[in-house]
XYZ file of C-alpha atoms in Angstrom:
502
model
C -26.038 6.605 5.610
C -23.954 5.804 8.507
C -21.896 8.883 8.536
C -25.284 10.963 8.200
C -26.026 9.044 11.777
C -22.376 9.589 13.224
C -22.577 13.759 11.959
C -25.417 14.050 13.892
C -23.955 12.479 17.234
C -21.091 14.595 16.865
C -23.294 17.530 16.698
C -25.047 16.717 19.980
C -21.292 15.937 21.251
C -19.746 18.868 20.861
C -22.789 21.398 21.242
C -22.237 20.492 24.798
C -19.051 21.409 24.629
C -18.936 24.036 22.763
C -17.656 26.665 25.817
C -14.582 24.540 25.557
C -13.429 23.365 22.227
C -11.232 26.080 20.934
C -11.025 24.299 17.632
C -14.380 23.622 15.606
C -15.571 20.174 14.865
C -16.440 18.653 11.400
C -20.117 17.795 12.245
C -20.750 21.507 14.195
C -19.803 23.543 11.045
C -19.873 21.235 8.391
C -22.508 23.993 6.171
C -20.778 26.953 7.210
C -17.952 28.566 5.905
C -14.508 29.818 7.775
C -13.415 33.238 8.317
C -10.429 34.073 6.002
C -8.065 34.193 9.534
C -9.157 33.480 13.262
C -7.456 32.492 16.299
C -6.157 28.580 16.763
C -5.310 27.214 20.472
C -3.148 23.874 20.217
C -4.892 20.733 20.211
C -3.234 17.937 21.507
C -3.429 14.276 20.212
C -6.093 11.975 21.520
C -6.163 8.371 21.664
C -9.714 7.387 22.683
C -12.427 9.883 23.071
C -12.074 13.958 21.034
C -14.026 14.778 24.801
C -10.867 13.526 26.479
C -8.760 16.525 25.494
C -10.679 19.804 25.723
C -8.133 21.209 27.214
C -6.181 23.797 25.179
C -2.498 22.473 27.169
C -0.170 20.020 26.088
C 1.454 20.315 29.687
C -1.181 17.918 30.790
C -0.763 15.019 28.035
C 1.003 11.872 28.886
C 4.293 11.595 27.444
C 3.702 8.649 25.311
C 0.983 10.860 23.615
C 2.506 13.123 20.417
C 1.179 16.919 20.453
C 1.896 20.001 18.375
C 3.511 22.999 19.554
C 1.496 25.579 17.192
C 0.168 25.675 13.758
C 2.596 25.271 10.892
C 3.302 27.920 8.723
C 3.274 26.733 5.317
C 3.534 29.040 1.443
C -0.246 27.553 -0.317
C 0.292 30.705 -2.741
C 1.089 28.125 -5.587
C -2.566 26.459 -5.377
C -5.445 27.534 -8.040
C -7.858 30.099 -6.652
C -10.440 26.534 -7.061
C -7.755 24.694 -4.771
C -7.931 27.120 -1.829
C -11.557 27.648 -1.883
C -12.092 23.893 -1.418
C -9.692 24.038 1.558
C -11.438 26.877 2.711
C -14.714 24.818 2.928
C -12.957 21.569 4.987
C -13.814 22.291 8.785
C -10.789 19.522 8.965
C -8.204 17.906 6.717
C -8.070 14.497 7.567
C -4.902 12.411 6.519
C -4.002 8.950 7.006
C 0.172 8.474 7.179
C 0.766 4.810 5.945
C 3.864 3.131 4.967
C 6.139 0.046 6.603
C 7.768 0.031 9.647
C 10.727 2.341 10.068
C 10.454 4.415 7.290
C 10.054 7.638 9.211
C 6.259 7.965 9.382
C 6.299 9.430 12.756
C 9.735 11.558 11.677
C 7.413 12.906 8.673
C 4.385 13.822 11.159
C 6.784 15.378 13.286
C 8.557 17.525 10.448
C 4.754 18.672 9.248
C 2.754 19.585 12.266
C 5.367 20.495 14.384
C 4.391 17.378 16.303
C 6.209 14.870 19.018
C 4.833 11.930 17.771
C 7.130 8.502 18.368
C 4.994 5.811 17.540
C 8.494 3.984 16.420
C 9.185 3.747 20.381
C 5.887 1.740 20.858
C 6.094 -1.939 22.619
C 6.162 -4.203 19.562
C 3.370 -6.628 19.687
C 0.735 -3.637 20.165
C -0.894 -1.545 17.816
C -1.463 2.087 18.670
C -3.043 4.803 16.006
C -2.477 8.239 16.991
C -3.775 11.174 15.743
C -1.797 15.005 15.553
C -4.272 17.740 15.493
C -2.918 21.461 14.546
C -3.468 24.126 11.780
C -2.184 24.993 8.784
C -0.792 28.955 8.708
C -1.065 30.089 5.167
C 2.023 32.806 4.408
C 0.242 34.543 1.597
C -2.628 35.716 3.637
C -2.629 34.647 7.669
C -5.552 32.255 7.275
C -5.565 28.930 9.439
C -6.938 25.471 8.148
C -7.343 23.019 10.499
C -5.990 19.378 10.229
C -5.711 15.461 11.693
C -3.097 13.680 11.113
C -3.075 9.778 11.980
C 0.050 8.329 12.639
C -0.184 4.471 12.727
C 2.393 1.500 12.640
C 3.949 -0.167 9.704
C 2.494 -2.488 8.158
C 3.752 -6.482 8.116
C 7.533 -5.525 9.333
C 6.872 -5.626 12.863
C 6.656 -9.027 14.711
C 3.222 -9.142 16.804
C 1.789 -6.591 15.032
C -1.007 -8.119 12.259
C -1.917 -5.649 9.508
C -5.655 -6.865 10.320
C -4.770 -5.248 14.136
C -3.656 -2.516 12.201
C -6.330 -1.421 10.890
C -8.849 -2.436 13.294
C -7.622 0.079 15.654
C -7.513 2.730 12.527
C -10.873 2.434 11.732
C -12.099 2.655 15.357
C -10.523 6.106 15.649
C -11.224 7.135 11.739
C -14.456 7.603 10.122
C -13.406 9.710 7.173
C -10.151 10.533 5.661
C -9.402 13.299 2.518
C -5.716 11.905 1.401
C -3.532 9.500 2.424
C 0.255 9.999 2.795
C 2.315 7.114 2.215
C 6.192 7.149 3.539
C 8.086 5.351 1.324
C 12.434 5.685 1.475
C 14.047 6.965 -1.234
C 17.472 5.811 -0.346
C 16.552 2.040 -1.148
C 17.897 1.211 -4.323
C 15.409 -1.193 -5.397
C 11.706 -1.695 -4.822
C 11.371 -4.635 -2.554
C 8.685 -7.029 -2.249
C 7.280 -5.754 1.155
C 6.747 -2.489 -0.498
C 4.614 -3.689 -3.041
C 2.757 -6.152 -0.126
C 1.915 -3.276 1.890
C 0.370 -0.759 -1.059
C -1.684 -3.816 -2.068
C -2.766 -4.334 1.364
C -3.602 -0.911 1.854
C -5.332 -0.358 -1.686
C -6.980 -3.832 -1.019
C -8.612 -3.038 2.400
C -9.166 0.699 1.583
C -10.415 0.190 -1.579
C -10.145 2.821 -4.749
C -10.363 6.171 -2.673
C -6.982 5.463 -1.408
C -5.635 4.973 -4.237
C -6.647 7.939 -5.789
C -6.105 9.876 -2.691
C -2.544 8.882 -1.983
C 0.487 10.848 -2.064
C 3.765 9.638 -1.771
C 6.573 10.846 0.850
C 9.701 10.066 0.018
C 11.575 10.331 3.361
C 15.209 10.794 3.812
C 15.914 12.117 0.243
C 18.555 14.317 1.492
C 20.382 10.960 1.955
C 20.656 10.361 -1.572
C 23.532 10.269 -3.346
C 24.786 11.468 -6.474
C 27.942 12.824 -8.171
C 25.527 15.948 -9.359
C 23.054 17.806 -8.488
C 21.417 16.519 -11.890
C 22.397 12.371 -10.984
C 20.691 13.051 -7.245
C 17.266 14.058 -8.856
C 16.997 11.612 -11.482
C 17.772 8.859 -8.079
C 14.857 10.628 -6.624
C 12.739 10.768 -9.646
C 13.386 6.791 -10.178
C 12.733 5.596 -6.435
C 9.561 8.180 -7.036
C 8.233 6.519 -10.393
C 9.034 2.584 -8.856
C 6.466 4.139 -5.598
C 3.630 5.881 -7.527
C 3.737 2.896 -9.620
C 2.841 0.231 -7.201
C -0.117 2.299 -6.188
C -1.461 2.239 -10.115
C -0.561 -1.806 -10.231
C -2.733 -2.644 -6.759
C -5.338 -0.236 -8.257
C -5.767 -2.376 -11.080
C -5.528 -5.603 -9.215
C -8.058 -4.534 -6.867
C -10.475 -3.670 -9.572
C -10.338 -7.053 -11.419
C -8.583 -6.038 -14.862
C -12.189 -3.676 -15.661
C -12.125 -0.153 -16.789
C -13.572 1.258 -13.669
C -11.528 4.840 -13.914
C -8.307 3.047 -11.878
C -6.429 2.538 -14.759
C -6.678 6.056 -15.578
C -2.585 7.489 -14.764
C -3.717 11.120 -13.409
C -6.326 9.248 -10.954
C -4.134 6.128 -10.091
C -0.177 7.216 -9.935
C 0.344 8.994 -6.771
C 2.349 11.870 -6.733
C 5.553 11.803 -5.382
C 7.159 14.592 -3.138
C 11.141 14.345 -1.946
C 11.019 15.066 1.790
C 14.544 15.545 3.676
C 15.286 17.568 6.913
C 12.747 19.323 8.803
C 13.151 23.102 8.398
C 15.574 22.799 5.660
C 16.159 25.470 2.789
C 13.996 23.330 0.371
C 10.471 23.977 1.572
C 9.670 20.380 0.911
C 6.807 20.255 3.901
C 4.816 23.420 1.861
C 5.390 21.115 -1.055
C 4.077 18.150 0.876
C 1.005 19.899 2.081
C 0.182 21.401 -1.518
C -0.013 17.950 -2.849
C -2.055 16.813 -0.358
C -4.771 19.446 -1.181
C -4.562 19.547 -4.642
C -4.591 15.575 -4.419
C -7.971 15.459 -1.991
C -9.635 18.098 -4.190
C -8.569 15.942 -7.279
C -10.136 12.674 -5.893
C -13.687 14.715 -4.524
C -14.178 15.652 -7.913
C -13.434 12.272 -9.876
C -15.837 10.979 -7.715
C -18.417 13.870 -7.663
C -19.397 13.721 -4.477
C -22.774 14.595 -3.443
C -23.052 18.306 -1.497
C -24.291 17.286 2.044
C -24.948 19.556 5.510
C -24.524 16.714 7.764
C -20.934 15.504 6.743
C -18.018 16.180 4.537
C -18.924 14.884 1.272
C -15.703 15.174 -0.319
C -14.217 13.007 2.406
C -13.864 9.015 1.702
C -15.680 6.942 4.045
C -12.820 4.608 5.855
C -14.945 1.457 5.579
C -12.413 -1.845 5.234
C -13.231 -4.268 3.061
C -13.394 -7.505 5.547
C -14.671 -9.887 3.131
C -12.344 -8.942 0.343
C -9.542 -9.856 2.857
C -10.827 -12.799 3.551
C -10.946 -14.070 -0.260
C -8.058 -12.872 -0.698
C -6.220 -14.900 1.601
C -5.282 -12.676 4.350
C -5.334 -13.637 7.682
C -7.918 -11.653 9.626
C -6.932 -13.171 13.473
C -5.106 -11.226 16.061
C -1.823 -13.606 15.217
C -0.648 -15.356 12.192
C -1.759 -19.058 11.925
C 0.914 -22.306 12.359
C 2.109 -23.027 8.988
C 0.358 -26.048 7.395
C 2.396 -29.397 6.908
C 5.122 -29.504 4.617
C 3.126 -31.599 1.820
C 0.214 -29.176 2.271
C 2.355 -26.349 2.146
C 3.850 -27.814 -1.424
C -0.304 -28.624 -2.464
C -0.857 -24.233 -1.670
C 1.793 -23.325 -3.765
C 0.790 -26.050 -6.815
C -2.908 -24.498 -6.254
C -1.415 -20.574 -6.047
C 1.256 -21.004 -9.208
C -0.953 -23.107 -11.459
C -2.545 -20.473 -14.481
C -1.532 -17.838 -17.100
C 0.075 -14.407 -15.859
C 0.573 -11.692 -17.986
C 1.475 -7.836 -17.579
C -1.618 -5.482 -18.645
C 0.275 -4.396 -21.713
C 0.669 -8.317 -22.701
C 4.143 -7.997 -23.581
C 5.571 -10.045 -20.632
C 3.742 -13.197 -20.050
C 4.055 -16.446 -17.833
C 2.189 -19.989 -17.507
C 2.336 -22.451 -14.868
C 1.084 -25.958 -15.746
C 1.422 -29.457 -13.793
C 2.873 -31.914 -16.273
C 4.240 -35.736 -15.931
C 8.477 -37.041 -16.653
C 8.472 -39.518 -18.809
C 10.698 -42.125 -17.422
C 9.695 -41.862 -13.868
C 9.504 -44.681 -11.792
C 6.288 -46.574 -11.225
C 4.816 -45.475 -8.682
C 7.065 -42.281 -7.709
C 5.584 -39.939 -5.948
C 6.694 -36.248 -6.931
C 4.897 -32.939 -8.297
C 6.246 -31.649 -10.935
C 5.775 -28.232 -12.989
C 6.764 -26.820 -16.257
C 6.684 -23.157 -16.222
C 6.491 -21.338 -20.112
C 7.633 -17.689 -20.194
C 6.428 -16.007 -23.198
C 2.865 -16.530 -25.121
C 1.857 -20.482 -24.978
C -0.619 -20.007 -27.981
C 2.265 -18.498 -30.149
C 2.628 -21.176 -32.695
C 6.065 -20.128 -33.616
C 7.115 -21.340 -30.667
C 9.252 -18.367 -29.288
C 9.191 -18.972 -25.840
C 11.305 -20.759 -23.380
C 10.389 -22.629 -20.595
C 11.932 -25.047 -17.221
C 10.511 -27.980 -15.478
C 10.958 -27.808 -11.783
C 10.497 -30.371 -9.104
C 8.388 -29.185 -5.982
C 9.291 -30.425 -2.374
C 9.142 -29.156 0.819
C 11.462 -26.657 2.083
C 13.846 -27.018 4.850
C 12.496 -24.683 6.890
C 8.663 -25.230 7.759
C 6.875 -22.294 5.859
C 8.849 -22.847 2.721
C 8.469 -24.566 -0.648
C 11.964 -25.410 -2.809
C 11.969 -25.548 -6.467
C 14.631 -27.634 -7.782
C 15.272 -27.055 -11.489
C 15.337 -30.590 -13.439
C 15.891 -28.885 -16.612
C 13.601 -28.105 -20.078
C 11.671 -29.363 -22.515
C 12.863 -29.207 -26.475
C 10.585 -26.811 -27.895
C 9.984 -29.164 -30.656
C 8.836 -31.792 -28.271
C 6.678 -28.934 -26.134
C 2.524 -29.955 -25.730
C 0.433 -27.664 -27.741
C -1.215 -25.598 -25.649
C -4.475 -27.301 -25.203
C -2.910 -30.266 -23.988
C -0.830 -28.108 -21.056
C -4.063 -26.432 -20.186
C -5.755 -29.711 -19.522
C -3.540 -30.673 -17.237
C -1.178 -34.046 -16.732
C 0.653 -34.007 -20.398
C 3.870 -36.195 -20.586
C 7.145 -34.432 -20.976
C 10.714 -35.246 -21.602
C 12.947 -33.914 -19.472
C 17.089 -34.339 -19.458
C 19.005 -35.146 -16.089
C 19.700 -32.371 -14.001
C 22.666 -30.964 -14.883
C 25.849 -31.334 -12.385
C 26.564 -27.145 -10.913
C 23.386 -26.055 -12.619
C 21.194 -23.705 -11.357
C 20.699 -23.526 -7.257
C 17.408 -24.538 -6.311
C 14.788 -21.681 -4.472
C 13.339 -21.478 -1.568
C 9.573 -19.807 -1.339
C 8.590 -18.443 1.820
C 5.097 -18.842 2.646
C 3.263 -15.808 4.089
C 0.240 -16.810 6.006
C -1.272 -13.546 6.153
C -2.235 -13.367 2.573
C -1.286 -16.661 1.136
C 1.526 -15.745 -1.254
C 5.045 -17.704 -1.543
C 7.771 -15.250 -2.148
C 12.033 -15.383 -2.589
C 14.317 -12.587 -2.744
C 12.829 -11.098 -6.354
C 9.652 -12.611 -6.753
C 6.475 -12.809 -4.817
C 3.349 -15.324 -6.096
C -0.365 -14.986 -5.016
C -3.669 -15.504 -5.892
C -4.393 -12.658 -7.564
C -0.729 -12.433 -9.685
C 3.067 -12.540 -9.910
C 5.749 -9.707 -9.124
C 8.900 -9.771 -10.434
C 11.658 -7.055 -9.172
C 14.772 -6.658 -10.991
C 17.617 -7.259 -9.183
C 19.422 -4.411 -10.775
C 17.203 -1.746 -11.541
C 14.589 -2.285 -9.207
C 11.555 -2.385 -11.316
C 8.282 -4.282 -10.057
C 6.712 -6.333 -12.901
C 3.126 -7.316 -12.170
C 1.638 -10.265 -13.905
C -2.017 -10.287 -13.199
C -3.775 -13.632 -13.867
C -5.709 -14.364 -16.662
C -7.213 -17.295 -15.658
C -9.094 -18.550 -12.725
C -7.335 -20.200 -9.818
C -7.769 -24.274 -10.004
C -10.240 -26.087 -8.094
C -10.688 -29.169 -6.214
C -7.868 -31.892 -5.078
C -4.513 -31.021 -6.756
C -2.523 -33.835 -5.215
């Protein structure tokens, strides 16, 4: 295996240096086991080669580089005798922090590893990954456990930076990671649709392992509000059930609608830990850390990985899935592409919407189908879709539906829906006929003050058309509620269309 090949460089690599490193490497001691306590010297971050910081000051960093001051003293009494020996065994913890842009990823690094980190100060339009190296300083018993942690820019918020720059850069500093840390805040009172790109970007590249290796930081908690004690936690435990959530849905998504172990909640719904004030009296950062562990260990067993001497076994591989990008839709180049023509534009979203959605338990469903007015003008030119919420094969007919006409948006990367009305149910096409495409419909005159019409945003990156609640791709719908903030994800059930949709 690769990593097999890249252990045994780093062994060469650091037996050279071994007179200077004051804190062990992975590949160097990877079959031997650490002392219960021994000394630490602060490591400072690196941004290019591990030789390029031997030295044990953090005097001699350049400011734009984040270092810790010492290691971080944190209470691991509450993990399972199991728990701590596997930490014990980890020459290195290795954690990826991943969330949006200005959510407080580098605030969070900072707050855990006694760190400087500022990747938030960064020139937009580059991407930098950093990584904090320190130790871990158990309470109960004085032992230290080293750890990375990789501090990295949001993902889509930023102008100039591409998530596909993104994580080039991470996986030319990364090889292996245990768990992955995701920032998500826990003062926004709804999930928005950005939150559930980025988790199904990450899951997507990443693949399963992060998934099941993902925790999830909810930063600024001690922002939240609440008449009680009792109304502030259940805000917490809400924005912390929407997060770990998302994580489960891309999970699924990614793995096609099979039983492949991601549907299963204990492997696929991240914990959630409330994270407010550095230093504050509620120990969330010991909290933070314990997840981490016990959420690393959790994943190395699921997966049963094979005991090695060369490398970590336990540790996931960071290998991104290029190709599955690719199909997917998302842009892979440096900078997004120039949005297509508006009739094109209106031909992607026909192509994208076009199909049968439906939630995994089945009770929400939604079908997209390209019918024809009757009455229209010979030789009028207009696309036109009738969208049926509920099950089309239910013969009682208990569904409702709307016709909408498709044109191009006033802006250049957006489609508008106008809303032209809907079709008695009594006169609705069984459902073979919709499937097949083309059936004739009768639709009344759009109604004077009815319904606005929307305006879908087309993101190049991965292809989907999204408003304010709602974001359609290739591989399914999401719906937020505009009160509660609940994501509903419609996966599809049937393939994409093919061929000339004009």
């Amino acid at each position: 295996r690769a990593r097999a090949a890249r252990g045994s460089s780093r062994m060469s690599m650091f037996a050279a240096a071994s007179g200077r490193v004051a804190v062990a490497s992975s590949a160097l001691v990877a079959s031997s086991r650490q002392p219960p306590s021994r000394p630490w010297a602060p490591s400072r971050a690196r941004r290019s080669s591990i030789l390029a910081s031997l030295e044990d000051t953090a005097e001699s960093a350049p400011r734009s580089l984040p270092s810790a001051s010492g290691p971080f003293a944190v209470d691991l009494s509450a993990l399972t005798p199991d728990e701590r020996a596997w930490l014990r065994a980890r020459d290195e913890l290795k954690v990826l922090v991943l969330g949006k842009t200005g959510v407080g990823k580098s605030s969070l690094v900072n707050a855990i590893a006694h760190a400087d980190s500022a990747i938030g100060a960064l020139e937009v339009g580059t991407t930098q990954v950093y990584d904090v190296r320190s130790a871990l300083l158990s309470t109960e018993d004085g032992a230290t456990h080293d750890f990375a942690l990789f501090d990295t820019p949001g993902f889509f918020d930023v102008e100039g930076r591409t998530p596909a720059g993104v994580l080039r850069e991470l996986s030319g500093k990364v090889s292996e990671f245990h768990a992955v840390v995701y920032a998500h805040v826990a003062t926004d009172k709804r999930t928005r649709l950005e939150d559930e790109q980025s988790v199904s970007f990450i899951t997507r590249a990443l693949g399963p392992a992060a998934a099941r290796r993902a925790v999830v930081a909810l930063t600024f908690a001690n922002e939240v509000r609440g008449n009680t004690e009792e109304e502030r936690a259940m805000v917490i435990k809400t924005r912390g059930e929407q997060a770990r959530g998302l994580f489960a849905d891309a999970a699924a998504q990614v793995a096609g609608g099979t039983d492949s172990g991601l549907k299963n909640a204990p492997e696929t719904e991240a914990p959630y830990v409330a994270c407010g004030q550095a230093g504050d009296d509620t120990q969330w950062e010991s909290e933070l850390w314990r997840a981490v562990i016990r959420r690393a260990k959790r994943a190395a067993d699921f997966e049963k990985a094979p005991v090695s001497d060369v490398f970590d076994a336990t540790a996931a591989e960071l290998e991104v899935d290029w190709e599955g990008l690719r199909l997917a839709g998302v842009s892979l180049e440096g900078a997004p592409p120039r949005p297509p023509p508006p009739l094109e534009l209106v031909k992607k979203y026909v192509a994208t919407a076009l199909g049968e959605f439906a939630t995994r338990d089945g009770k929400k469903q939604r079908s997209c189908f390209a019918v024809k007015q009757r009455g229209m003008p010979s030789g009028f030119a207009a696309t036109v879709l009738l969208e049926v919420f509920g099950d089309v094969d239910d013969a009682s007919r208990d569904v409702t539906n709307a016709v909408y006409l498709l044109m191009p948006g006033a802006e250049r990367d957006a489609v508008m829906k106008v809303r032209m009305g809907r079709v008695p149910l009594d006169e609705l096409p069984n459902a073979a006929a919709l499937r097949r495409g083309g059936a004739e419909v009768t639709v009344g005159a759009l109604a004077v003050g009815g319904s606005a019409p929307l305006t879908l945003r087309h993101d190049a990156s991965d292809g989907s058309f999204a408003t304010a609640t709602e974001r359609l791709s290739a591989s399914g719908i999401v719906e937020i509620d505009p009160d509660t903030g609940e994501a509903v994800v419609m996966a599809r059930k049937t393939p994409a269309p093919q061929g000339d949709l004009s």
